[in-house]
Each structure stands twice: as structure tokens, then as C-alpha cells.
XYZ file of C-alpha atoms in Angstrom:
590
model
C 60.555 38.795 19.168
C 57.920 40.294 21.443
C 54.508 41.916 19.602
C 55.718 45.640 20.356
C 59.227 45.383 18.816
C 57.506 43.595 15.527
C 55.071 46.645 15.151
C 57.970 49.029 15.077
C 59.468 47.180 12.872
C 57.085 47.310 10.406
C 56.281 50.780 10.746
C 60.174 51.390 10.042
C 59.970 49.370 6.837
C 56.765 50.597 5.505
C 58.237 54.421 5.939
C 61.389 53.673 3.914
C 59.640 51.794 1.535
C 57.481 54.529 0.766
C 60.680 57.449 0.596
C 62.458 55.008 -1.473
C 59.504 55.501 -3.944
C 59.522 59.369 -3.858
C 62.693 59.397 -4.391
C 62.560 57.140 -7.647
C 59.302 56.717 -9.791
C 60.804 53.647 -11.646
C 59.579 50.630 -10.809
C 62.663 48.576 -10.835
C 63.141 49.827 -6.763
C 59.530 48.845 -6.127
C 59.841 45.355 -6.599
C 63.169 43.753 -4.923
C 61.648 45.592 -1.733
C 58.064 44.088 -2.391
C 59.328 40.711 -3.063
C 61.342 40.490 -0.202
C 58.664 41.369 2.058
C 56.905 39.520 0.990
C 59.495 36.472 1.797
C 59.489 38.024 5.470
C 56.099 37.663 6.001
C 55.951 34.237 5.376
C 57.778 34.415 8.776
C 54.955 36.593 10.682
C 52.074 33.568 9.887
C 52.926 31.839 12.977
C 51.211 34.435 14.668
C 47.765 35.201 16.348
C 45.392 36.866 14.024
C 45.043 40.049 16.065
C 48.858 40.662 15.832
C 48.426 40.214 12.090
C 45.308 42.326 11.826
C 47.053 45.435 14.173
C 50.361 45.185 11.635
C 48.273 45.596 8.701
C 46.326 48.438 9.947
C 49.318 50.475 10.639
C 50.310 49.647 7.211
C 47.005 50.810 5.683
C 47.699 54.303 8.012
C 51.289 54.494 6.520
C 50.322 54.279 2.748
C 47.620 56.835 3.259
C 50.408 59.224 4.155
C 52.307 58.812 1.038
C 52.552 61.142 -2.160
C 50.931 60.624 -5.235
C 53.660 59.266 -6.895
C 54.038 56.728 -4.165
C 50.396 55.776 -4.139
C 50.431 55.488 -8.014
C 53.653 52.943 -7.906
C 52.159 51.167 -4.986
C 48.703 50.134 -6.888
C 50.782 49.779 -9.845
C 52.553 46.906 -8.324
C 49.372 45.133 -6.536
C 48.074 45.027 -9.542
C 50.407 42.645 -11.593
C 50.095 40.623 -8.335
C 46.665 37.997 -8.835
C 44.356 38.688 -5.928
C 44.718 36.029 -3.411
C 42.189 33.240 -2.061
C 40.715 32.308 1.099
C 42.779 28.884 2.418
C 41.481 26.369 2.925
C 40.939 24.379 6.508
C 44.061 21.941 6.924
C 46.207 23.902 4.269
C 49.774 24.748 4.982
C 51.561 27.856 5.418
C 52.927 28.384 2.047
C 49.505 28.705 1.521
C 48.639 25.835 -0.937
C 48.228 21.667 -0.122
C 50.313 19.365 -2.181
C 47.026 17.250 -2.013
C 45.213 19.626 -3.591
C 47.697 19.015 -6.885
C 47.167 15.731 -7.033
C 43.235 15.673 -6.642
C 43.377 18.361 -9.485
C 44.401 16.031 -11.671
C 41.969 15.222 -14.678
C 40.992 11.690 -13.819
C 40.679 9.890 -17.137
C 42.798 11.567 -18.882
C 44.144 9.770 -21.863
C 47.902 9.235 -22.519
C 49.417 9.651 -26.209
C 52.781 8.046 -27.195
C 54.207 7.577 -30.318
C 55.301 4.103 -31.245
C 57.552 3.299 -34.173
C 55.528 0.608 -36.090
C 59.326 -1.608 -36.943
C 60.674 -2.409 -33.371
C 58.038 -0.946 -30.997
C 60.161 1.798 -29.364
C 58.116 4.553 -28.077
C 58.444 8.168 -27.293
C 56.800 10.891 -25.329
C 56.753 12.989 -28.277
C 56.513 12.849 -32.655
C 60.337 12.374 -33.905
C 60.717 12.212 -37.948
C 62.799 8.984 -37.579
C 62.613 6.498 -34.589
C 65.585 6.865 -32.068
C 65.868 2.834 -31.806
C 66.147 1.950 -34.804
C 67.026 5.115 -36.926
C 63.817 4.355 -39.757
C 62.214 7.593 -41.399
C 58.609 7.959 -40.886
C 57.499 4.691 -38.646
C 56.253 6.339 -35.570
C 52.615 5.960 -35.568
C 50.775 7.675 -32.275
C 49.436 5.453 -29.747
C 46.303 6.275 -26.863
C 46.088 4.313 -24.024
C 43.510 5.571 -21.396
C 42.730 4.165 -18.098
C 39.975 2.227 -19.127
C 42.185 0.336 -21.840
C 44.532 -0.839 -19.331
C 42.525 -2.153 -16.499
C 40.769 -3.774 -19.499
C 44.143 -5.169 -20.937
C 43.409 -3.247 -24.230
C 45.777 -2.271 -26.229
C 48.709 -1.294 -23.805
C 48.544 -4.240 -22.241
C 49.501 -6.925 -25.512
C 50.153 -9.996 -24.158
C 47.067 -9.381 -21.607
C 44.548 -8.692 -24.432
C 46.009 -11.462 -26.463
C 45.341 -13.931 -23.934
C 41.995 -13.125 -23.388
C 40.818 -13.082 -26.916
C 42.401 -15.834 -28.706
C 42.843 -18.473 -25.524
C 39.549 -17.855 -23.933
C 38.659 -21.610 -24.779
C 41.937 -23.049 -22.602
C 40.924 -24.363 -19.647
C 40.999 -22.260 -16.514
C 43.989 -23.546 -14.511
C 42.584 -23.554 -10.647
C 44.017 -23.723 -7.185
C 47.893 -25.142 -7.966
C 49.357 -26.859 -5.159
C 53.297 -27.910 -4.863
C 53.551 -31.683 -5.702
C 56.458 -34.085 -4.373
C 58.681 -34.764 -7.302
C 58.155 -38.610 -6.277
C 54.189 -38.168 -7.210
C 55.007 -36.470 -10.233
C 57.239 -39.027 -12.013
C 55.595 -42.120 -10.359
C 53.864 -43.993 -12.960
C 54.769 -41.709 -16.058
C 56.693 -43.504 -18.450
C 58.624 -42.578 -21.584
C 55.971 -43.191 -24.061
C 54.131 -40.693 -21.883
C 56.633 -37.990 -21.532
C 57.635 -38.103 -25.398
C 56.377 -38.294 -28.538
C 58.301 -41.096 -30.743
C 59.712 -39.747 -34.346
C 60.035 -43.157 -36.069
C 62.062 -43.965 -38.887
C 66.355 -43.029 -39.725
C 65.141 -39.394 -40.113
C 62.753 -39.178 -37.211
C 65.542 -40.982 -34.858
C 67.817 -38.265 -35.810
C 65.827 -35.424 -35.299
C 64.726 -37.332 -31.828
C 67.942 -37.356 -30.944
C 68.683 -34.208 -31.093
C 65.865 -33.129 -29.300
C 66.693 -35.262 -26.589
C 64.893 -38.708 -26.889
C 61.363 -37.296 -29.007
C 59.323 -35.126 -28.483
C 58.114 -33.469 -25.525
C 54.246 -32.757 -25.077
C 53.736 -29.320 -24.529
C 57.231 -28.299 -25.712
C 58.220 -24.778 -27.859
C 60.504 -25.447 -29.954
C 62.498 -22.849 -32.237
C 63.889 -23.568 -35.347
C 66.594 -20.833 -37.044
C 68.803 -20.794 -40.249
C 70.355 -19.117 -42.716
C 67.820 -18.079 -45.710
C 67.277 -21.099 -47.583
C 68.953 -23.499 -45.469
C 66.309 -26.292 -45.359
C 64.300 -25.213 -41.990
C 60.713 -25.492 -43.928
C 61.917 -28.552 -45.754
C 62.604 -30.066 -42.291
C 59.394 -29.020 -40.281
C 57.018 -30.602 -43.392
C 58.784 -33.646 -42.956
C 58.713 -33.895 -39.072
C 55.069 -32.678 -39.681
C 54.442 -35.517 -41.636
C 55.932 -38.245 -39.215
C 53.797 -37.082 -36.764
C 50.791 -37.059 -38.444
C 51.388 -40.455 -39.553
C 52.123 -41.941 -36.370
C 53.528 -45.058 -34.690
C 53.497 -48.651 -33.512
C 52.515 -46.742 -29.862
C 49.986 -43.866 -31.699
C 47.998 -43.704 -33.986
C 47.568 -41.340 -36.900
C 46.633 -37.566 -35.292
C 45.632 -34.716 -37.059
C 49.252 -31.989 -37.140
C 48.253 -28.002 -38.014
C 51.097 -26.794 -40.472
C 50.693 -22.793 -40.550
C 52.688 -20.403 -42.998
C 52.369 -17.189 -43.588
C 55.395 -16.882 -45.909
C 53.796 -19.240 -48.422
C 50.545 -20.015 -49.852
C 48.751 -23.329 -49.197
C 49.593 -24.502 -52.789
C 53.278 -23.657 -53.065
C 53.405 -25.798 -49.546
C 51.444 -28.531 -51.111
C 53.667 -28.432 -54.537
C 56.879 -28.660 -52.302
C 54.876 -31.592 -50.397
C 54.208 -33.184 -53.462
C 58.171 -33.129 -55.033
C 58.658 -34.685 -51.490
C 55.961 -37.372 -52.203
C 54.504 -36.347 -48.656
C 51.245 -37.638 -48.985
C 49.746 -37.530 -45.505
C 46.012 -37.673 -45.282
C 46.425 -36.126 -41.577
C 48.533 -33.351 -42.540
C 46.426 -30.103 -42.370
C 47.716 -26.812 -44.157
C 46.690 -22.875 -43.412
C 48.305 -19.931 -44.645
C 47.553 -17.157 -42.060
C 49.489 -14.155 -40.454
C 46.792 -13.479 -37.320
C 47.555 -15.175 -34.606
C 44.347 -15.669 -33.223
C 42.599 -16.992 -36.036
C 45.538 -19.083 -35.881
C 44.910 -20.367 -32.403
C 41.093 -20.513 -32.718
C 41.679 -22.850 -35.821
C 44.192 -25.074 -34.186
C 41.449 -25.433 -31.228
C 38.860 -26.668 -33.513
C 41.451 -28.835 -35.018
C 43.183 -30.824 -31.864
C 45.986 -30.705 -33.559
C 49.232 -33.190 -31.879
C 51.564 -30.842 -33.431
C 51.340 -27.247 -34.345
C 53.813 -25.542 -36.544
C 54.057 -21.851 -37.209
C 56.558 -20.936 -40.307
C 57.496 -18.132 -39.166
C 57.506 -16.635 -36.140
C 58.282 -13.293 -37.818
C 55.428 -12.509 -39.604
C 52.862 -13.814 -37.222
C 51.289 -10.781 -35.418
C 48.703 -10.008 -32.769
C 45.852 -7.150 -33.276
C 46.230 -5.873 -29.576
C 49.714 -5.355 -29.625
C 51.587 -2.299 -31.142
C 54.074 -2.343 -33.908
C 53.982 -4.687 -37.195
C 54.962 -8.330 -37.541
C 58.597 -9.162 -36.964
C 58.921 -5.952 -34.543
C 60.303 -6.738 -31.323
C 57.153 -6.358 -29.521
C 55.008 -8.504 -31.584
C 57.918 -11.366 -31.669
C 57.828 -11.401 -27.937
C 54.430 -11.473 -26.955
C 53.326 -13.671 -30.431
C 56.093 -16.341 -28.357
C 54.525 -15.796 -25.325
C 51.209 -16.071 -26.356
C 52.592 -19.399 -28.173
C 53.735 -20.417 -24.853
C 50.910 -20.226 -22.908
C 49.038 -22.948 -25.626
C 51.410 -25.013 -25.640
C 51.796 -25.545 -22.127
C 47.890 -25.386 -21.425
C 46.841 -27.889 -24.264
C 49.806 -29.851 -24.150
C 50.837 -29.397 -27.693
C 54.022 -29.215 -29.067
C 54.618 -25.777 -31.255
C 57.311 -25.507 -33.712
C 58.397 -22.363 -34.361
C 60.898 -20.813 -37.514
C 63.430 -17.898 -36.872
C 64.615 -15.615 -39.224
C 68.375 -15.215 -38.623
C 70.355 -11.792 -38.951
C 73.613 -10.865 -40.361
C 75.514 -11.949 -37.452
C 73.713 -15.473 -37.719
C 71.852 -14.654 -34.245
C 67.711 -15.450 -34.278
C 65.975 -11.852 -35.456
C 63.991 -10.694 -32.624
C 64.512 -9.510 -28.706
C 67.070 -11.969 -27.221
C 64.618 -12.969 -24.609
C 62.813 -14.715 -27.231
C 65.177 -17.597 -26.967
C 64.886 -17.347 -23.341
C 61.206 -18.085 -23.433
C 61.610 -20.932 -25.723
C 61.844 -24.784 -24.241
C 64.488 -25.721 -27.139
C 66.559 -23.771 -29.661
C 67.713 -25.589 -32.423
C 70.014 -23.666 -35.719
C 70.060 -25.271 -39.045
C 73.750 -24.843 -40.495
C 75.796 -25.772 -43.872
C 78.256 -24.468 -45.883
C 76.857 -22.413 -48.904
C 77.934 -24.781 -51.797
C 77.672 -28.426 -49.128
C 75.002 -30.492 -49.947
C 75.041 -30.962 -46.180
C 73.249 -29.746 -43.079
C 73.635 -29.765 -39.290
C 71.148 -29.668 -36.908
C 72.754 -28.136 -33.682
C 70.870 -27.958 -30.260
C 71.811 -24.859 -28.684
C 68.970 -25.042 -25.599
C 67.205 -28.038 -24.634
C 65.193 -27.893 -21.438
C 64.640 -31.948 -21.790
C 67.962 -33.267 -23.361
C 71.666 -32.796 -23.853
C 72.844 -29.810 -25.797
C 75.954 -32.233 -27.123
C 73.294 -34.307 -29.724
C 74.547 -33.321 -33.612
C 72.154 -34.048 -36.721
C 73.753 -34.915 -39.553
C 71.886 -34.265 -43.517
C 72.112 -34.309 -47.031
C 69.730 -32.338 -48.923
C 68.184 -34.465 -52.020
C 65.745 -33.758 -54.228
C 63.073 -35.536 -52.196
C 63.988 -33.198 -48.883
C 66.651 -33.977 -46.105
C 68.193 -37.590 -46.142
C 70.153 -39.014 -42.687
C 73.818 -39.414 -43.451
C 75.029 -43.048 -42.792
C 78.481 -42.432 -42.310
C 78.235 -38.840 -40.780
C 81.915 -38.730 -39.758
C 83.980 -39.029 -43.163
C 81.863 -36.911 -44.832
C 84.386 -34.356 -45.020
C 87.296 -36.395 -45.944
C 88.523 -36.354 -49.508
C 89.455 -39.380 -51.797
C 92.993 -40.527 -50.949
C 95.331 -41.899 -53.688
C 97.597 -44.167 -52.182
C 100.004 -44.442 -54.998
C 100.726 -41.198 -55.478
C 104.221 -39.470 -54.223
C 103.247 -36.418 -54.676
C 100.374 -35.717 -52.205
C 103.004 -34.581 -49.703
C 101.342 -32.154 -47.064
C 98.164 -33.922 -46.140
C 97.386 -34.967 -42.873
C 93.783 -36.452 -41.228
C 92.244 -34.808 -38.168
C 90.103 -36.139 -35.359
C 87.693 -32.995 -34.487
C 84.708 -33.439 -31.832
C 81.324 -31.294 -32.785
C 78.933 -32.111 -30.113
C 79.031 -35.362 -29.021
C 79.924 -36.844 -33.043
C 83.195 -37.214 -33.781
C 84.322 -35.719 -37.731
C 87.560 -36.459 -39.364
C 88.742 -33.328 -41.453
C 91.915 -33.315 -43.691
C 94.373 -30.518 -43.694
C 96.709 -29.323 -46.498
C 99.972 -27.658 -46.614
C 102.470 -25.869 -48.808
C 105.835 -25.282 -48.276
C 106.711 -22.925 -50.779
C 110.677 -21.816 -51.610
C 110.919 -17.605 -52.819
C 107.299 -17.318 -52.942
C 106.548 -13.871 -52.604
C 103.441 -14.433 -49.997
C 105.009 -15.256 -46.746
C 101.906 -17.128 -45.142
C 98.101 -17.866 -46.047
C 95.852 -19.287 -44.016
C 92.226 -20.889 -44.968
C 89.918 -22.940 -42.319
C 92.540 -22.378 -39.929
C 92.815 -19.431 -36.989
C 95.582 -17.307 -38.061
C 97.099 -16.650 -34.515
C 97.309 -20.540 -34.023
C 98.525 -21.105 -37.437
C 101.281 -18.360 -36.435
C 102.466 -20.060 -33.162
C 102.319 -23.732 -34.702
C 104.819 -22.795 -37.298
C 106.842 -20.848 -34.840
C 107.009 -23.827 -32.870
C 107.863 -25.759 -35.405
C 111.048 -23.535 -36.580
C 112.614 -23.543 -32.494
C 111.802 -27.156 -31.191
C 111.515 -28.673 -34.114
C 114.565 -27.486 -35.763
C 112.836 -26.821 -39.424
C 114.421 -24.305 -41.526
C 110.825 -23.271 -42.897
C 110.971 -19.014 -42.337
C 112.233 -18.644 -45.869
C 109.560 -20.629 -47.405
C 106.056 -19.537 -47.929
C 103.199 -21.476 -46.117
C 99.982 -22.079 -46.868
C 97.155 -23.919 -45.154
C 93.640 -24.939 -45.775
C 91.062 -26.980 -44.713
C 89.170 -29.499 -47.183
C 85.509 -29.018 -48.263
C 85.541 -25.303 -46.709
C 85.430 -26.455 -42.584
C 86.709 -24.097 -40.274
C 89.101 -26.075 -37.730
C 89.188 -24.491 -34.113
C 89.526 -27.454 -31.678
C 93.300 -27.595 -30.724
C 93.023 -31.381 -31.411
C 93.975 -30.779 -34.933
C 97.600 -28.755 -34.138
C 98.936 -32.233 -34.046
C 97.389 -32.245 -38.068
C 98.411 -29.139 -38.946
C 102.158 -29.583 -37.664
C 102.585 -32.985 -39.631
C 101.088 -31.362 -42.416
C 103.636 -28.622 -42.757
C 106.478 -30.944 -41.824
C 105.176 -33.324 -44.829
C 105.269 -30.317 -47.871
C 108.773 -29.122 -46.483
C 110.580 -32.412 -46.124
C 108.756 -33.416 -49.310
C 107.507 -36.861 -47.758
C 103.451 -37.972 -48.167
C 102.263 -39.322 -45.006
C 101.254 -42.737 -45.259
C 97.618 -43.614 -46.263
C 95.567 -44.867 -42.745
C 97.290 -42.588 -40.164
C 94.955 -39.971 -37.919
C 96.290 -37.270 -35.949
C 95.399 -35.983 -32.597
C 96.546 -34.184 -29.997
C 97.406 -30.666 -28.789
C 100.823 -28.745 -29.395
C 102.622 -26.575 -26.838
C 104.788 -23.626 -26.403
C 107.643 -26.175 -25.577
C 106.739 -28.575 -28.466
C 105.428 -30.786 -26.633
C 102.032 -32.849 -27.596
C 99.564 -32.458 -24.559
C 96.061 -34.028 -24.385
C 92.478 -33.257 -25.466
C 89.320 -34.234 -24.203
C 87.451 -37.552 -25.079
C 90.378 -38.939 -26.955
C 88.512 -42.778 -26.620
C 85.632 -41.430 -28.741
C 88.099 -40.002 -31.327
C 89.886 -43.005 -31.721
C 86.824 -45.597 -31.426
C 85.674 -43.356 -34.364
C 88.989 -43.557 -36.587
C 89.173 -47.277 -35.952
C 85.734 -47.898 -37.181
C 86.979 -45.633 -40.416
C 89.213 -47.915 -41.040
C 92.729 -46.608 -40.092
C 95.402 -47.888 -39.326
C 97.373 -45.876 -37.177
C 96.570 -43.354 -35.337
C 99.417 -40.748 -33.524
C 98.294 -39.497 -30.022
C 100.210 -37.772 -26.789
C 102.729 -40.353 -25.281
C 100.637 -39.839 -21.672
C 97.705 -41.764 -23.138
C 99.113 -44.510 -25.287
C 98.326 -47.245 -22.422
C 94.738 -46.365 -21.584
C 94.087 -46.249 -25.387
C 95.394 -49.411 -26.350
C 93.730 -51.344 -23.346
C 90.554 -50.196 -25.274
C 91.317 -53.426 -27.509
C 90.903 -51.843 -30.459
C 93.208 -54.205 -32.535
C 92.650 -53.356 -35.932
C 94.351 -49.517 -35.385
C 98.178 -49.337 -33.712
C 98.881 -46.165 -31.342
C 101.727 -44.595 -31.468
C 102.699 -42.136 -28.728
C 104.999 -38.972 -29.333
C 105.769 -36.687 -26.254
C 107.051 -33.677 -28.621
C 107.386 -32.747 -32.071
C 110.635 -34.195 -32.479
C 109.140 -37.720 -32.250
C 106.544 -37.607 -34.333
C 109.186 -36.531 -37.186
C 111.216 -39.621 -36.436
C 107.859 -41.841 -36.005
C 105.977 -40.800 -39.026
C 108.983 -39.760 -41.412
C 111.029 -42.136 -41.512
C 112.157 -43.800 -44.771
């Protein structure tokens, strides 16, 4: 649009703005029209100043010319509307920078967040009850400038941590990659692990993998209770006294559940009496760290990891927060002194470690404590190793004097058998495999006739149970669907291997046909749709164990029979059954 045309333009719109104003004194008209002309003249700032200057002036003419009630409406207007600035050189035509916003920002300006003190969620702004997890009055408000965090204050955590309580590690320089070949060559096993000597040290070695590993994190969890203290005193106390290979070495046991003398009364009904055993009751973790420096310890053991807490990092002990960077803190000692940390996990509900799942993630090995609530026995499980099998089982008894290796770990849930008895009808011995050990279980049956409860299951998974007896009723040919059933499982196990359907399937044919299976004869194997009796892994192991047990017969699938018995094993006969209908004629026969 040529200069000319604009002008008359705006002369045209500058005379109907001002009739539309004499015509209406409200002030409603006013500004639509001002506004949008406003959005048009963003338009005109493309052009040269004098073309700018000449359309203003006849603008300034054109108001003059207006009535009072015009003028009045006109000022009215500018007036709500702040005077404008100068630019600026280099601004743009909307007539601001969007540099200018950001170097208007207040430089040092602290941030506040409020942080709920239990699991270390935080928030832009003060809730009554923490959004995470839904506690009343917990969020505590948190300041974290820009100074704080380039200092790895209090935002930082882990940072802070680091730099207060493992000043004194060594500073780890220039790392270089290393050929696997000059890593290994030369190390030997004495070097790589530290030996637990004695039956109970060689079982908790073995379940860690062979000993244990310098510079390892280890985490410990169990049910309330369960014996997890009781176990780290006494590992605590076999490596403090040492070996043929080591000698005795100072070990740092740490609590801050328990008091230094309720630790050393529980030592002393153990008749631990260790002169290198040292014992602290603390809850900071630095002091904890700066004590264990002084100290050298070769072991360090923190009971528990939950209420452990660092003064740099928000929340309280046992949040989520201070779990995580307390174990990563841990970490970092253990692999920069090369001590082994031992570590106890609360457990929740659901039996899963209390804390951020990463935290087992961090760890080297996680290791859960279990036992049945009125067992006098305990399993030690390995769940991670980073230096050993996860298949290694520890079997316990707890005594009076603390945990106690079980010689014979695989009949310890068998019950006492009376072999002249006729009416034991509906017991039958399973082979079950729990790691790499080997357990024989015994299941029971009942075959009752007009009972009023149709089926009842204990130890066993109901769906299975269902499908086993429904088996049993079409390939089988057993009238049992008027009879009531019941299952269980001896000393309270819980049998889910499919290695004991062959078990539970004799069982139930032994309480309806009224016949006690003979005493010596094992059961394993796997039951199918079509009543057949398939397979299950490791079957040598399972029988190698029953044999050493002490039976002498043992019923397997009819597809392994030959590679079993070439085992040699002649103290134990195999018999092989393709279905169900064979192993009635096999083991019930009169």
C-alpha cells in the first residue's frame, strides 16, 4: 500500500472514530475501536519514521476538531492506558525483548519446597497431608538457593554426604580400562574372599557364593523377629576371630535399634566372647563412618538400614530418600576401603524390603531370612548375588545359643512314619527342589463319604488341587466326586513345584481305596491333562537325595527309568509309570 492511500486511510478512521463517540458517550464503543487499532498499527511499524510522524500529525489535527464529549472520552481512555517507554536498540517490534525477561530475573533467588518429612515427596506448595503417602501434618518447608547447590548443600544429599563423612577415602585418580587377563592374573581365592570357617560359617559362605567378598554390600531382610540380628552377631564374630589364612581383625557392629548392652546381653546368652568384636549404638551416619575409619574395621555391620540417617539429606530415617542415599553413601565405603558392609532390611506387609526398590538394585547381594511362624527353622535364601549362584539354600535351627546348621537339612520336614499301622492310608512322600537343596515333604489326604464340605485344600494351590482330582475321576476311573477331599501339607509348607502332583494323586488314591502306601516309597513326577506322568527338572538330584534318606523305592515318569537306574544307585528300585493307571496297579496292589 503506497504512503498516500495509508494517510487517507487513517484520516477515514480517525473521523468515524470520533462520530461514533458523539453519537454515544459510553465507553463500551470507545474501546473495541481503540483496541483494534491499536492491533493495526502494529502493522504500520515497518515503516519509515517520517510516514509515521505525518500519520500522527493528521491524527493530532483530527482530534482537535472533535466535541467535548469526544475529547473527554478520548483522554478518558489514554488514561487507563500506562504511558509507554522508549525501546530499546535491538528490541523487536512487539515492542519488548524476550531477553530482557530472562535478565530480569532476580539472580539468587532462593527456592522453597515443601518436603514431607516420612517418604521425601515434595511439593511446590503447603498441603495439610502429603500427596505420596497420604500422612497429616509431615510436610516440613525446604530452601535451597543457588549457593547450596553448587555447594552440594542440602539439595544435593548424597553430594553433601560424601563430602563430609568420606573426606578421609582416598581420592581415586586417573582410571584407565584394564585387560580382564591383568586383572585376574595372580589374584587368588584367598584374595578375592574372605573365608567363614566353621559348619555355620561354611553355610553362610555358601550362600554367599564361596565367602566373602572384600568390598561387598550385602543386605540382609526378614520378617520381624526372624533371627537377622542373631545371624549378623554371629557372622560378626567369625570374622573377628579369624582363620588358619587371617588373623584376628578388628569387625565394627553398629545398631541403632538397640543399645550397646542389650547387644552385649544377647552376645553373652550366645557365649560370643570375641575380644575383636567392637559395638556402637548410633543413628548418624557420619559419625558412623568417621568411627569405622578410625577403627579399620574388616567388617562393618549396620543393624538397620532404616533408621540410619544423613544430616544433609531431607526427610527422617527410614524415608525413601534417606534409605537411598544412606545405601549409596554405604556404597561408596565399601567399595573405596574395601570393606565388606552388612546391611538389615525392614520388610513390609507384602514381605518386600521397606524402602525405594532401587535400594536392592544398588546392593552387591540380597539375602531374605524366612521360617514358618511356629518352625524352629530358618532359611537363608539368596535372591541377588553379584559373585555367586542365586540357587545356594541355608538351612537353620534356632537354639537357645543362636542359629545352629541343620545336618540333615532335607528330612526336616518329614514326619515320623509308623510302619505297622493300617490305618495311615492317604500319605504319600514328595521330592521338592528349593534352590539347589533338595526337601522331601509329606502330603495327606482324606477321602471323605457324605461329608458336607466338598473340598479343602491346605499347602496346596487350589486350581492344581482342582485339576489333579479331576484327572483323577476321567483317566483314572475313581468314583471320588461324591466324597469330600481334603489335602494338606505337613509342618505348614506350601507345595508349588509340579513335582509333587505325582504325591498328591497317590495320596488321594490311598484315603479312597483305603490302602497305606508302603513305608520307603518317594514320589515324583508331573501329572497331565491326559493322565499321563511327564518329567521335571533335575530328577538325578531328587533321587540321589531320597536314596541317601534311605528309601526304598522311589516312583518316577516311565521316560526316565533307564538314565536313573544307570546312576547305580542300588540301595533304591525305580519304578516307572507312564499314566495314572499304572501307578494304581504298581503301588496298590495287594
Amino acid at each position: 500500500m503506497s504512503v498516500p492511500n495509508m494517510n487517507t486511510f487513517r484520516c477515514f478512521y480517525t473521523r468515524a472514530n470520533s462520530l461514533l463517540l458523539i453519537r454515544s458517550s459510553f465507553s463500551p464503543v470507545t474501546i473495541p475501536v481503540r483496541l483494534r487499532f491499536r492491533r493495526l498499527s502494529s502493522v504500520f511499524d515497518s515503516l519509515s519514521n517520517q510516514t509515521v510522524n505525518s500519520i500522527s500529525d493528521v491524527d493530532t489535527n483530527t482530534q482537535t476538531t472533535t466535541s467535548g464529549i469526544a475529547k473527554g472520552a478520548i483522554s478518558n481512555s489514554r488514561e487507563d492506558k500506562p504511558e509507554e517507554k522508549p525501546r530499546k536498540a535491538g528490541s523487536s517490534a512487539r515492542g519488548w525483548d524476550p531477553g530482557e525477561v530472562v535478565m530480569n530475573k532476580k539472580k539468587g533467588k532462593v527456592k522453597t519446597s515443601w518436603v514431607c518429612e516420612s517418604c521425601g515427596h515434595s511439593e511446590g506448595q503447603w498441603w495439610g497431608s502429603c500427596r505420596a503417602c497420604n500422612k497429616v501434618g509431615t510436610m516440613r518447608r525446604f530452601s535451597e538457593g543457588s549457593e547450596s547447590r553448587v555447594s552440594g548443600g542440602g539439595a544435593s544429599g548424597g553430594g553433601g554426604s560424601e563430602g563430609a563423612g568420606l573426606a578421609w577415602l582416598p581420592e581415586q585418580g586417573v582410571v584407565q580400562p584394564l585387560k580382564l587377563s591383568s586383572v585376574i592374573d595372580g589374584i587368588t581365592h584367598q584374595q578375592w574372599r574372605i573365608s567363614l570357617p566353621g559348619l555355620f560359617g561354611n553355610e553362610v559362605g555358601r550362600v554367599l557364593g564361596g565367602g566373602l567378598a572384600p568390598g561387598s554390600l550385602i543386605l540382609i531382610g526378614g520378617d520381624p523377629g526372624i533371627g537377622k540380628s542373631t545371624l549378623l552377631l554371629q557372622i560378626a564374630s567369625i570374622i573377628a576371630d579369624g582363620n588358619d589364612l587371617a588373623q584376628p581383625a578388628p569387625v565394627l557392629y553398629v545398631s541403632g535399634e538397640e543399645s550397646v548392652d542389650q547387644i552385649g546381653s544377647r552376645a553373652d546368652r550366645m557365649k560370643i566372647e570375641t575380644d575383636e568384636l567392637y559395638l556402637f549404638s548410633s543413628s548418624d551416619l557420619q559419625d558412623i563412618l568417621t568411627k569405622a575409619h578410625r577403627l579399620s574395621p574388616r567388617a562393618l555391620i549396620i543393624d538397620s538400614i532404616q533408621t540410619v540417617y544423613l544430616k544433609e539429606v531431607t526427610g527422617s530415617a527410614g524415608g525413601l530418600t534417606q534409605v537411598k542415599e544412606c545405601t549409596s553413601t554405604l556404597l561408596r565405603f565399601a567399595k573405596k576401603s574395601n570393606v565388606p558392609v552388612f546391611l538389615v532390611g525392614h520388610v513390609t506387609k507384602a514381605g518386600d524390603i521397606a524402602g525405594p526398590r532401587v535400594l536392592e538394585h544398588i546392593v552387591d547381594v540380597v539375602l531374605y531370612m524366612e521360617g514358618e511362624e511356629h518352625s524352629t527353622y530358618r532359611l537363608l535364601r539368596s535372591v541377588k548375588n553379584r559373585f555367586g549362584s542365586t540357587d545356594e539354600l541355608g538351612v537353620f535351627e534356632m537354639s537357645q545359643s543362636g542359629l545352629e546348621v541343620v545336618s540333615n537339612p532335607s528330612g526336616i520336614y518329614l514326619s515320623q512314619q509308623n510302619t505297622d499301622s493300617d490305618v495311615l492310608a492317604g500319605l504319600a512322600v514328595a521330592v521338592v527342589m528349593d534352590g539347589s537343596r533338595s526337601f522331601l515333604i509329606e502330603v495327606q489326604a482324606l477321602c471323605a463319604t457324605g461329608s458336607t464340605v466338598s473340598r479343602h485344600v491346605n499347602g496346596v494351590q487350589a486350581s492344581r488341587a482342582d485339576m489333579i482330582i479331576a484327572v483323577l475321576m476321567k483317566q483314572a476311573g475313581l468314583r471320588i466326586q461324591e466324597s469330600g477331599i481334603f489335602l494338606n501339607v505337613a509342618n505348614g509348607m506350601a507345595l508349588s513345584e509340579t513335582a509333587g502332583d505325582l504325591a498328591i494323586a497317590a495320596a488321594i488314591c490311598s484315603s479312597f481305596l483305603e490302602f497305606p502306601i508302603p513305608h520307603g516309597v518317594a514320589f515324583i513326577g508331573e501329572i497331565g491333562l491326559g493322565g499321563e506322568i511327564r518329567t521335571v527338572p533335575r530328577m538325578e538330584k531328587r533321587v540321589s537325595t531320597v536314596a541317601k534318606l534311605g528309601f526304598t523305592k522311589c516312583v518316577v515318569p516311565k521316560s526316565v527309568e533307564k538314565s536313573l537306574k544307570s546312576l547305580g544307585l542300588k540301595e533304591i528300585e525305580i519304578i516307572g509309570c507312564k499314566n495314572l493307571k499304572e501307578l494304581i496297579n504298581s503301588v496298590f496292589r495287594g
